Short mmCIF file of C-alpha atoms in Angstrom, two decimals:
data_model
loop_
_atom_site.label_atom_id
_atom_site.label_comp_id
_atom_site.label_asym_id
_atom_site.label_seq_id
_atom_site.Cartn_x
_atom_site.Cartn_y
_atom_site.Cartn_z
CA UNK H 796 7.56 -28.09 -32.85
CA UNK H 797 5.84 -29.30 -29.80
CA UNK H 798 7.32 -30.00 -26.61
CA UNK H 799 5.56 -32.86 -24.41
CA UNK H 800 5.79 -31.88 -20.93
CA UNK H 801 5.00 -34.55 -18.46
CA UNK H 802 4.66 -32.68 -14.64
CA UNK H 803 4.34 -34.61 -11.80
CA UNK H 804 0.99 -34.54 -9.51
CA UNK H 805 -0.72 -36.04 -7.03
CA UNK H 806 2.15 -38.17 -4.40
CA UNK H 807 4.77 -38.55 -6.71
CA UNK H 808 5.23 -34.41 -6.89
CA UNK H 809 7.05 -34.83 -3.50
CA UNK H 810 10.18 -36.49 -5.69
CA UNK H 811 10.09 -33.49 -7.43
CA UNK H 812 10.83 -31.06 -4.84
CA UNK H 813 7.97 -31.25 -2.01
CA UNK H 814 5.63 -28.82 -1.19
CA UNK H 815 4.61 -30.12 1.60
CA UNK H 816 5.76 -28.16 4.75
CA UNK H 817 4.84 -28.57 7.95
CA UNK H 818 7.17 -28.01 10.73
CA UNK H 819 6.39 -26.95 14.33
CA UNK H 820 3.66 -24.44 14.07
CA UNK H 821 2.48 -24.76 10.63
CA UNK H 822 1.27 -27.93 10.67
CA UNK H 823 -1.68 -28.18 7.73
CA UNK H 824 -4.89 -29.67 8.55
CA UNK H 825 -6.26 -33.00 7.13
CA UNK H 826 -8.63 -30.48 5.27
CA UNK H 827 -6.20 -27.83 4.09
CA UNK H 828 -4.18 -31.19 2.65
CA UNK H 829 -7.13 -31.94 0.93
CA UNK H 830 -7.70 -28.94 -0.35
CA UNK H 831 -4.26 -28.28 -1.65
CA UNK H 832 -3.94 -31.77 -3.39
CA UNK H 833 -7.42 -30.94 -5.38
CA UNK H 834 -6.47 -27.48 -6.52
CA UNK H 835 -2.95 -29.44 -7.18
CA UNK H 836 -4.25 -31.74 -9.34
CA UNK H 837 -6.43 -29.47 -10.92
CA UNK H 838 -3.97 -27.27 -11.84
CA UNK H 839 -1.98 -30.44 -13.59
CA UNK H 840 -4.93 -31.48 -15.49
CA UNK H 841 -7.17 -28.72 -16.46
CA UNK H 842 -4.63 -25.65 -16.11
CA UNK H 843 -1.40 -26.50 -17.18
CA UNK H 844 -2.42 -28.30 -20.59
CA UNK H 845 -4.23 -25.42 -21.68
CA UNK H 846 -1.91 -22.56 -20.32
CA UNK H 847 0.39 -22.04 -23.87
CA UNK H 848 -2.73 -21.54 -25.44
CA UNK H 849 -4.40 -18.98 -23.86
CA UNK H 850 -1.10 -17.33 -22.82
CA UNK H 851 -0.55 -16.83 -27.13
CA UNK H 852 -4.36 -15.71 -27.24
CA UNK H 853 -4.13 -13.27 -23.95
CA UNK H 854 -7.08 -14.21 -23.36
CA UNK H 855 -8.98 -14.72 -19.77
CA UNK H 856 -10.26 -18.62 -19.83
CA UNK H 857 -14.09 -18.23 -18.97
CA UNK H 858 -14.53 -21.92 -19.20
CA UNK H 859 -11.13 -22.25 -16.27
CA UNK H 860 -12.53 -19.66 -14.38
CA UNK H 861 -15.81 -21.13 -14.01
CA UNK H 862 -14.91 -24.25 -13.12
CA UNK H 863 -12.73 -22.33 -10.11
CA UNK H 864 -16.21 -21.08 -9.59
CA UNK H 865 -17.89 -24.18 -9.26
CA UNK H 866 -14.78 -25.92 -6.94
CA UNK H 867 -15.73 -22.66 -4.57
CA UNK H 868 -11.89 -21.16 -4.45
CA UNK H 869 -13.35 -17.64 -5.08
CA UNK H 870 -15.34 -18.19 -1.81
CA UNK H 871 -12.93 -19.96 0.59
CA UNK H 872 -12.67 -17.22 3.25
CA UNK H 873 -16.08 -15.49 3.06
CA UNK H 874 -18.62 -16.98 5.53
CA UNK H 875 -21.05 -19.35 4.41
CA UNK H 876 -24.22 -16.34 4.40
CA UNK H 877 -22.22 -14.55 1.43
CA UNK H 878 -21.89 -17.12 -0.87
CA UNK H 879 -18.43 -18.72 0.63
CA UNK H 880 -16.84 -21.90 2.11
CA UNK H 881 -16.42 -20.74 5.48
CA UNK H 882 -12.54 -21.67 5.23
CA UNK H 883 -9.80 -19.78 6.49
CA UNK H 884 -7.04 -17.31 4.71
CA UNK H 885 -4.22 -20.32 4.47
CA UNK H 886 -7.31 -22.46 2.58
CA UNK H 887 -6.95 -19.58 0.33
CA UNK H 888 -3.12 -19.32 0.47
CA UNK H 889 -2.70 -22.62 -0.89
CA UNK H 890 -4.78 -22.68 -3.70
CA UNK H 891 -3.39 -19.62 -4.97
CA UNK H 892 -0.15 -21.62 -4.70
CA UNK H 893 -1.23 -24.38 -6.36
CA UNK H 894 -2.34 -22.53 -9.49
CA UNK H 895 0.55 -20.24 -9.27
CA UNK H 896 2.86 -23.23 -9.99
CA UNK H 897 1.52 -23.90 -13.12
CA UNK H 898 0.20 -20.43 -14.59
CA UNK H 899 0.81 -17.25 -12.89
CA UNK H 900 -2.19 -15.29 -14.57
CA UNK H 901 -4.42 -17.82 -13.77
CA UNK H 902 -3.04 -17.89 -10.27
CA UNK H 903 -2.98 -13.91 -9.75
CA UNK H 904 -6.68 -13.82 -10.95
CA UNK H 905 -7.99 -15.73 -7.67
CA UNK H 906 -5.66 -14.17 -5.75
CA UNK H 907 -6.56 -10.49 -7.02
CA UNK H 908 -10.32 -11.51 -7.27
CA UNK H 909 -10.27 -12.74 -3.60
CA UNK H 910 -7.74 -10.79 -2.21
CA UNK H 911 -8.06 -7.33 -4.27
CA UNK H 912 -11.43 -7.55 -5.19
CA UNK H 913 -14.09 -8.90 -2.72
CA UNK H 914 -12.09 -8.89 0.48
CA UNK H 915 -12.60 -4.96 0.48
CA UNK H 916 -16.47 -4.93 0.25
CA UNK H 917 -16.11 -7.92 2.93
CA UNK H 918 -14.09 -5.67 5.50
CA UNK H 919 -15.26 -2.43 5.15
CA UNK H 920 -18.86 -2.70 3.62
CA UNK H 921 -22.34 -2.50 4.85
CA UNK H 922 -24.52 -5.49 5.14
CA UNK H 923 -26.61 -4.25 2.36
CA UNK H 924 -23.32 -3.65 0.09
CA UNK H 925 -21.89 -7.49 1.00
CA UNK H 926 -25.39 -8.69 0.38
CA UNK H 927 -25.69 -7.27 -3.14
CA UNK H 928 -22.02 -8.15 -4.38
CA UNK H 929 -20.46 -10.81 -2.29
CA UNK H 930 -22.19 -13.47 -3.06
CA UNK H 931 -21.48 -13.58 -6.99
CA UNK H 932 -18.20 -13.03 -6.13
CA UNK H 933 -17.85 -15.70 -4.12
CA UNK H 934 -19.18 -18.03 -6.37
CA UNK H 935 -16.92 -16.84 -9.24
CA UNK H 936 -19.49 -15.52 -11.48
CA UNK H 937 -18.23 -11.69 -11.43
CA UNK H 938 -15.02 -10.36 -10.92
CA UNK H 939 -14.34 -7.47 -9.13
CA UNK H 940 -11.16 -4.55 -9.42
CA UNK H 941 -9.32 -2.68 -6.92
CA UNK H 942 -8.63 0.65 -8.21
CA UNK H 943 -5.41 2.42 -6.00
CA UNK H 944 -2.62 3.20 -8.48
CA UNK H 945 -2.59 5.82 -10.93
CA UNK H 946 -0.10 7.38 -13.36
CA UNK H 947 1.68 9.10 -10.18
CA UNK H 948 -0.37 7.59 -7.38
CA UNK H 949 0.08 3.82 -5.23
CA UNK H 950 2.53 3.57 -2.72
CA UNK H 951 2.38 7.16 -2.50
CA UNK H 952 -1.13 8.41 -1.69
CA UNK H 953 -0.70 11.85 -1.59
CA UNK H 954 -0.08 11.44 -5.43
CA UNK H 955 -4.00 10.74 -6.19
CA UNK H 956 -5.78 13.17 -8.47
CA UNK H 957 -8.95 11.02 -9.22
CA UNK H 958 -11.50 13.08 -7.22
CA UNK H 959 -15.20 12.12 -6.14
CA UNK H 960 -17.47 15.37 -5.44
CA UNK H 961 -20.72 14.82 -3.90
CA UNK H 962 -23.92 16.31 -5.76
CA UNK H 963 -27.40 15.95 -4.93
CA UNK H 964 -26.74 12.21 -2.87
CA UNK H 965 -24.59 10.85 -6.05
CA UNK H 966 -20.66 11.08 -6.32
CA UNK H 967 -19.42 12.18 -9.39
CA UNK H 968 -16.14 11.16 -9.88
CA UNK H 969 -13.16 11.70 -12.00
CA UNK H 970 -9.96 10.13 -12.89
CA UNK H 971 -7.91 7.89 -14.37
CA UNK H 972 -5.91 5.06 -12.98
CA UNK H 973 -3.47 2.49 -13.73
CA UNK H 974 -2.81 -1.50 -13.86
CA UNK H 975 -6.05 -2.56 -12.80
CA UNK H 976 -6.19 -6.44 -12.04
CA UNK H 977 -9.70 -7.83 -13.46
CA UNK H 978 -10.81 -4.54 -14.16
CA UNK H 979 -11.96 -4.73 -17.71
CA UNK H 980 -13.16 -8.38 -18.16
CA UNK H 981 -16.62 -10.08 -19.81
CA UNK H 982 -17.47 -11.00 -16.02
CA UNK H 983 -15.85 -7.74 -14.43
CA UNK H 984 -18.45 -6.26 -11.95
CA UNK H 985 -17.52 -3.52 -10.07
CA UNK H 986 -13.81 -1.68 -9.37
CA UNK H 987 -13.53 -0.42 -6.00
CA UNK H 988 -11.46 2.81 -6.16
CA UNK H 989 -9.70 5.62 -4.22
CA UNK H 990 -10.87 9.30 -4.71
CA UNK H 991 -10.05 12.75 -3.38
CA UNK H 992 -13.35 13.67 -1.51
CA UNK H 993 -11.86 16.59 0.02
CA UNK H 994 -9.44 17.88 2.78
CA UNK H 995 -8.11 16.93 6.12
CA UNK H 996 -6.51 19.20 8.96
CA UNK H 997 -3.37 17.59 10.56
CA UNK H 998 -2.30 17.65 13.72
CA UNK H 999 0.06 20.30 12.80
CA UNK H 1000 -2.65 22.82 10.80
CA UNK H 1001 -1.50 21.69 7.82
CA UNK H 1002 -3.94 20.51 5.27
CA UNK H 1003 -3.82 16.67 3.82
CA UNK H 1004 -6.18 15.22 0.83
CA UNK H 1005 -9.01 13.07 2.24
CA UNK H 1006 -9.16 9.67 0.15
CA UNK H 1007 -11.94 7.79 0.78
CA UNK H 1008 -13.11 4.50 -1.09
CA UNK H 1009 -16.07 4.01 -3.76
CA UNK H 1010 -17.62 1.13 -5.10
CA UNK H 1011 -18.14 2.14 -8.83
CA UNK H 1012 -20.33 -0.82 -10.87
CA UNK H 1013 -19.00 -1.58 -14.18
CA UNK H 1014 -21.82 -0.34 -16.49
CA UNK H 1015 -22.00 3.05 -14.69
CA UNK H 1016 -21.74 5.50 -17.71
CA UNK H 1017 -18.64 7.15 -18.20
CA UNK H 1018 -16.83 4.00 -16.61
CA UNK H 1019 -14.45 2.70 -19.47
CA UNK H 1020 -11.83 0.54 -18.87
CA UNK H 1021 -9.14 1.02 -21.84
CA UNK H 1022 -7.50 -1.60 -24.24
CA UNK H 1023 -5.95 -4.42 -22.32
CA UNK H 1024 -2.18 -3.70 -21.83
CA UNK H 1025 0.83 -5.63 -24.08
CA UNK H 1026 2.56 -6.75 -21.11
CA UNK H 1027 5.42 -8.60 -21.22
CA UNK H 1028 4.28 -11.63 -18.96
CA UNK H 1029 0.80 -12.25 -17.32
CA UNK H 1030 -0.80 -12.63 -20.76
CA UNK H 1031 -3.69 -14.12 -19.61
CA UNK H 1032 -4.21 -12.02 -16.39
CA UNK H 1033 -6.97 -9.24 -17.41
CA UNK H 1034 -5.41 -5.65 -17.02
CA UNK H 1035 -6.42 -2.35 -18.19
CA UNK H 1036 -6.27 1.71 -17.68
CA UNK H 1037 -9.29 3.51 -16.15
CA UNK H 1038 -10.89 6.08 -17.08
CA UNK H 1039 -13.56 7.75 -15.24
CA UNK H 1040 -15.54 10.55 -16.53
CA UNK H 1041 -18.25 12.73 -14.43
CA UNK H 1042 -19.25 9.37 -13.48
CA UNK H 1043 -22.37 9.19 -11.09
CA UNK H 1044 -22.65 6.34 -8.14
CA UNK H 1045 -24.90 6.73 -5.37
CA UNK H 1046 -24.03 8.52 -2.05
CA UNK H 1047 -24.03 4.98 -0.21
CA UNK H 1048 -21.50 3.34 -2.72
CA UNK H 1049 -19.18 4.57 -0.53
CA UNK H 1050 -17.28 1.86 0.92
CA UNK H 1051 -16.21 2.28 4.59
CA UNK H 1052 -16.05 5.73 6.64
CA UNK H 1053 -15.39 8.91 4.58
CA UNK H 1054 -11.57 9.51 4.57
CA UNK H 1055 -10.50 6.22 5.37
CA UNK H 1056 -10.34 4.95 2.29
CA UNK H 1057 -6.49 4.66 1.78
CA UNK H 1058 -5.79 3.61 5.52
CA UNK H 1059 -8.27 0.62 4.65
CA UNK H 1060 -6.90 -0.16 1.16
CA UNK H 1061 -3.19 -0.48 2.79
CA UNK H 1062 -4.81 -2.93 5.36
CA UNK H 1063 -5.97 -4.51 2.12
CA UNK H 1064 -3.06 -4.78 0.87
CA UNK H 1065 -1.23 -5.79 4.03
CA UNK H 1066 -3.18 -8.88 3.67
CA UNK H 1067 -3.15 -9.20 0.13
CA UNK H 1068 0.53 -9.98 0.60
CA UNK H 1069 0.60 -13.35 2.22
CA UNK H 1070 -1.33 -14.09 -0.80
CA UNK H 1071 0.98 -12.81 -3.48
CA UNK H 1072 3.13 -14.22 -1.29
CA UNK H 1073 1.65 -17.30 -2.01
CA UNK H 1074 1.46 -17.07 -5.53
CA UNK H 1075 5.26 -16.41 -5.67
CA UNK H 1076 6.26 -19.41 -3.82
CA UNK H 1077 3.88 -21.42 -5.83
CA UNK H 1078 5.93 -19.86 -9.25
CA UNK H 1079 9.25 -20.94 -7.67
CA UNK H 1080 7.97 -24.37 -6.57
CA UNK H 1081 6.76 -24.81 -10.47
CA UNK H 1082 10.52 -23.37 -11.27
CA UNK H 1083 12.05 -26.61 -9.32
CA UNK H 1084 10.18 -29.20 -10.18
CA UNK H 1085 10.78 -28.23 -14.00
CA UNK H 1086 14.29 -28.14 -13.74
CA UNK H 1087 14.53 -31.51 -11.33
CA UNK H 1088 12.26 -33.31 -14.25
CA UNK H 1089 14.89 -32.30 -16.83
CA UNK H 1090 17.78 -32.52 -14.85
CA UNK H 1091 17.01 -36.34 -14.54
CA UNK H 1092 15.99 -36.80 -18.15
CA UNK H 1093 18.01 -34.70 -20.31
CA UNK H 1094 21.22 -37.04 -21.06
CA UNK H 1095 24.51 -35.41 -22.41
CA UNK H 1096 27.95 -36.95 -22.74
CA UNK H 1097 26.22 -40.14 -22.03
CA UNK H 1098 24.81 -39.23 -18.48
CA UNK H 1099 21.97 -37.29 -16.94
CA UNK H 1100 22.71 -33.28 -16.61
CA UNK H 1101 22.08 -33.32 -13.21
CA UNK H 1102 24.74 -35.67 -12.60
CA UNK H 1103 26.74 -32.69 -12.76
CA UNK H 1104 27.14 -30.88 -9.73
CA UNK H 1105 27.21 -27.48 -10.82
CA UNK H 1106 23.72 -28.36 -11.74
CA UNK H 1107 22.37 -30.24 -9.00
CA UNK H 1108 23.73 -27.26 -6.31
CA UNK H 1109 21.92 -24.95 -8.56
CA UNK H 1110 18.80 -26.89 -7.54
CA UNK H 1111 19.82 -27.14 -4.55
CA UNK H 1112 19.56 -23.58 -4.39
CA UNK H 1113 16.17 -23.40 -5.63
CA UNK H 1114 14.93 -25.91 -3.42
CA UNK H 1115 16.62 -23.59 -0.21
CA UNK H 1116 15.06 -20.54 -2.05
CA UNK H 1117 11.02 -22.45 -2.10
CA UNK H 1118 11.36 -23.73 1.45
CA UNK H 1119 11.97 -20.43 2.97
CA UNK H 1120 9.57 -18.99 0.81
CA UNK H 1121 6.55 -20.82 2.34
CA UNK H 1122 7.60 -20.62 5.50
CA UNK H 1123 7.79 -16.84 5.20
CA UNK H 1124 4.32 -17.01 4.05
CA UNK H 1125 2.92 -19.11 6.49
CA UNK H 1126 4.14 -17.17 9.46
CA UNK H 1127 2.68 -14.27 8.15
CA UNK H 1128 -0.53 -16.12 7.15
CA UNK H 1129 -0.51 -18.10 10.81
CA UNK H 1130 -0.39 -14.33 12.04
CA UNK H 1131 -3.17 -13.21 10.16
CA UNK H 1132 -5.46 -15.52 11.12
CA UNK H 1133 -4.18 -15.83 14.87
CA UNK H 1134 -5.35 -11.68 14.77
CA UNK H 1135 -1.45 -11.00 15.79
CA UNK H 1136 0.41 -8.03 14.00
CA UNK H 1137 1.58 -9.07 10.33
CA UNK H 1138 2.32 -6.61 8.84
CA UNK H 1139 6.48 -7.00 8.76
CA UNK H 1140 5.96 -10.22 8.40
CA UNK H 1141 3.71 -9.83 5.32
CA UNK H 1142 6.53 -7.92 3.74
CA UNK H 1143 9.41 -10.19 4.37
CA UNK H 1144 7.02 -13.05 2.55
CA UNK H 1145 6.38 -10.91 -0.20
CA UNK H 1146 10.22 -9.58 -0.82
CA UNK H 1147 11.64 -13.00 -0.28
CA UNK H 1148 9.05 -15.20 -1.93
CA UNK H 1149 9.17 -12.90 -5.26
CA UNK H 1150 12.65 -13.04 -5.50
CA UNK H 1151 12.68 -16.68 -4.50
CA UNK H 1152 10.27 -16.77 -7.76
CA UNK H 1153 12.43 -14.80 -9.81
CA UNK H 1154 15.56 -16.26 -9.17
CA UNK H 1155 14.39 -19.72 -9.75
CA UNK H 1156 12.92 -18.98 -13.36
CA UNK H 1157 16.39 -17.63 -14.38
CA UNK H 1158 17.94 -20.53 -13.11
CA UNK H 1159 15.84 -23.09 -14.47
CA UNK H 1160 15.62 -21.36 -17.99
CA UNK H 1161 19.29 -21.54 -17.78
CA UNK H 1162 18.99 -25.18 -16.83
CA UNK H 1163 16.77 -25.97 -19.39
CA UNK H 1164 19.38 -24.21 -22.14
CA UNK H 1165 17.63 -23.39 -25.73
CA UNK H 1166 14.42 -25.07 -24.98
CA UNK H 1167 13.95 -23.02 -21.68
CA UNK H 1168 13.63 -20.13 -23.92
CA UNK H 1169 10.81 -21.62 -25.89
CA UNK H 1170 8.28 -20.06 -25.30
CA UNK H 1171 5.83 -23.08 -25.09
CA UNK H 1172 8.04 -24.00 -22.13
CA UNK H 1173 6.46 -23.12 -18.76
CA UNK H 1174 9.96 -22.46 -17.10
CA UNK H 1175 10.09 -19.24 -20.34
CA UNK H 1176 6.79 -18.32 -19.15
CA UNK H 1177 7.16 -18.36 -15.45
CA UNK H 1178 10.66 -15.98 -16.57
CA UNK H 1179 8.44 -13.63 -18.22
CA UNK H 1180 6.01 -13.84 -15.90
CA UNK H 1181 8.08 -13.78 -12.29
CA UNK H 1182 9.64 -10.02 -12.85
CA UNK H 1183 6.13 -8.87 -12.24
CA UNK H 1184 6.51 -10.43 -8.43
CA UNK H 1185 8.96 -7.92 -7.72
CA UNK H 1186 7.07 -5.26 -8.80
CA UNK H 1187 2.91 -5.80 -8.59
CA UNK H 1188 1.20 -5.07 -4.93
CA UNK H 1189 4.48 -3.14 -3.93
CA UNK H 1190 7.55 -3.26 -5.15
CA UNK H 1191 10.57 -4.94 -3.33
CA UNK H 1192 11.61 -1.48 -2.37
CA UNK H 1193 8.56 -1.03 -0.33
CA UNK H 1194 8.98 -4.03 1.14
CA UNK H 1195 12.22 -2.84 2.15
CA UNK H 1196 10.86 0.52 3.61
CA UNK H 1197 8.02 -1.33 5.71
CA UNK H 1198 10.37 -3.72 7.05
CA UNK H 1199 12.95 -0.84 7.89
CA UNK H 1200 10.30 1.12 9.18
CA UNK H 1201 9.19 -1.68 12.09
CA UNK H 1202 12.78 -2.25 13.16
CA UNK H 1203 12.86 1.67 13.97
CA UNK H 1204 14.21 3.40 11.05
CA UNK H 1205 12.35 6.44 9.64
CA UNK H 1206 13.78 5.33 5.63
#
C-alpha cells in the first residue's frame, strides 16, 4: 500500500502551523526569510519524496547531499576565504530546521557536518589546517567526524582511554570510540578526536589526564570505522564505531593547544546545541503540520477528526510545545552571535526543543491512529527518529546538570 502524502510549502505552510516567528528581538532578516523558504521548499520537493526510500535502504543520499553542496548550506557560517557564504549561525539554524521537518537524518547530517565537523578545525585550527580542509567542507564535498564519546567516555571526560603518544614528530594513537556522526561515509574526510596525551597537575597536586584534540584523515592506516550501526531511527544518518590502531598523524595535526582539547570540544558542543536545537524544533514543527493536515481531512462519524476537541487541544498543545521551542533556540542563537554568554541558554533550547520533538511525534502518531504507525508515514518516522533528541549531543540529564549548575547548584 502506498500512502500519498500531500505537505504544505511555500505560503500556505503558515495554515498549517507557522513557522514563522518573529517577535521583539528575533526579528529574521529579509535574507534569513529567504533563506529559510528555499531550504523549505527544498526540503518539500527534493527531501521529503525521497525520504521512505532511503530511510528502508539506510543509506546516505550522495545525490541530496550534493545538491546541499551546491545550494552552499554546508558553508553558511564559514567566511567567504574558506569556501563559505559568509552568513551567520541563525542562517545555519534555520536550514537545519527546515530539513529537520521533513527528515531528521538528513537534517542531523548538516547540522553534525557544520556544527560537529568543520566548526572545530574553524575555531581552533591553524591557517594552514583551515586552508587544507575547510574549504571542501564547506562546499559539501567531504564530510568530516567529531570523535568525543567512547564506550565509557562523553559527558564524562575523565572516562577517555583513547591515548595519542608522540614519536619521532608523528602521534600514534590508540582507541576506540563510539556513535560517530559522518564518521564512516563514501565522502567522510577526516574525524577530529580526543586523546590522552598525557598528565596534568591540579591546583591541588593531584594529577588529571591531559586530552588534547587530533585531526586524524580518513585513509590514515589503522583508521577503520566499523559496520554502520542498526539503530532504531536515523536510518539514513551515517554512524559507526572507531577503531584506531597505532595510527600515525603528523605532530601538527594537532588541533588547538596541547591539553585543551576537551575544554574546546565542550565549547563545540555548547554551540552545537542551538543547532540540535534547531533540528528538534524543526522535527516538532513537521509533527504539527502532519497531524493539522489529517486532522482536517480524515472524516469519521460524518465529520472531520479535528472537529473533536480532544483532538484539536492536543494540537493545540503541539503548536504551544513548537513556539517555545524556537524561541528557546533563538535566544540562545541571538546570544551566540551577539558574543553574550549562552551557554544555559543553549541547554534550555536543547532540553525543551527535544522534548518538544518527542512529545509531538507521540501525539501525532496517536492522532494519525493505525496509519501513524506505518512506517511509510513521516509522523512513524519522526517517532522513531525523535527519542534520539533526548539523548544525542547530551542527554536531557545534562541539560539538567548545566542548567542547575548556572543557577548555583553544585548537582
Amino acid at each position: 500500500m502506498t500512502m500519498q502524502m500531500t505537505r504544505p510549502t511555500g505560503p500556505a505552510a503558515g495554515a498549517a502551523g507557522s513557522d514563522d516567528t518573529d517577535v521583539a528581538g528575533f526579528q529574521l532578516t529579509d535574507e534569513q526569510r529567504r533563506l529559510r523558504d528555499e531550504v523549505r521548499d527544498f526540503a518539500d520537493t527534493v527531501v521529503a519524496p525521497a525520504a521512505y526510500e532511503y530511510d528502508t535502504k539506510r543509506s546516505l543520499p550522495y545525490d541530496i547531499i550534493a545538491e546541499m553542496g551546491r545550494m552552499g548550506l554546508f558553508g553558511l557560517p564559514f567566511p567567504v576565504e574558506y569556501g563559505g557564504q559568509g552568513k551567520d549561525y541563525l542562517s545555519l539554524c534555520l536550514a537545519v530546521e527546515q530539513l529537520g521537518r521533513v527528515d531528521q537524518s538528513i537534517g542531523v547530517t548538516l547540522e553534525a557536518g557544520v556544527g560537529l565537523g568543520a566548526m572545530p578545525i574553524f575555531r581552533s585550527g591553524t591557517e594552514e589546517q583551515k586552508q587544507q580542509w575547510l574549504p571542501m567542507l564547506a562546499r559539501g564535498e567531504a564530510l568530516a567526524g567529531f570523535g568525543l564519546t567512547e564506550a565509557e567516555a562523553g559527558s564524562d571526560a575523565s572516562g577517555t582511554k583513547t591515548t595519542a603518544e608522540l614519536h619521532d614528530g608523528e602521534w600514534v594513537i590508540n582507541g576506540t570510540k563510539q556513535f560517530i556522526t559522518n564518521s564512516g561515509s563514501d565522502i567522510t574526510r577526516l574525524v577530529t578526536i580526543t586523546a590522552v596525551t598525557g598528565e596534568e597537575r591540579r591546583a591541588d597536586g593531584s594529577m588529571k589526564k591531559e586530552l588534547s584534540a587530533i585531526i586524524v584523515p580518513t585513509g590514515t592506516p589503522g583508521f577503520v570505522a566499523e559496520p554502520v550501526y542498526d539503530k532504531v531511527g536515523w536510518h539514513t544518518s551515517d554512524t559507526h564505531p572507531l577503531t584506531l590502531t597505532d595510527v600515525r598523524v603528523p605532530e601538527a595535526n594537532l588541533l588547538g593547544e596541547r591539553g585543551r582539547g576537551y575544554a574546546n570540544f565542550v565549547a563545540t558542543l555548547d554551540e552545537g546545541r542551538v543547532a540540535f536545537a534547531a533540528l528538534c524544533t524543526g522535527a516538532a514543527q513537521g509533527c504539527l503540520e502532519e497531524a493539522i493536515r489529517y486532522a482536517k481531512s480524515r472524516n469519521v462519524f460524518g465529520r472531520p477528526i479535528g472537529s473533536n476537541q480532544y483532538i484539536a487541544f492536543k494540537i493545540a498543545r503541539m503548536q504551544a510545545r513548537v513556539h517555545t521551542a524556537r524561541l528557546a533556540y533563538y535566544d540562545a542563537c541571538f546570544k551566540l552571535m551577539a558574543g553574550k554568554p549562552f551557554k544555559m541558554e543553549a541547554s534550555v533550547a536543547k532540553l525543551v526543543s527535544s522534548e518538544a520533538a518527542m512529545d509531538n511525534a507521540r501525539d501525532a502518531t496517536q492522532i494519525f491512529g493505525g496509519y501513524g504507525f506505518l512506517n511509510e508515514n513521516p509522523v512513524a518516522r519522526h517517532y522513531r527518529d525523535s527519542k534520539i533528541l533526548e539523548i544525542g549531543e547530551g542527554t536531557s540529564e545534562v541539560q539538567l546538570m548545566v542548567i542547575s549548575r548556572a543557577l548555583g547548584f553544585s548537582a
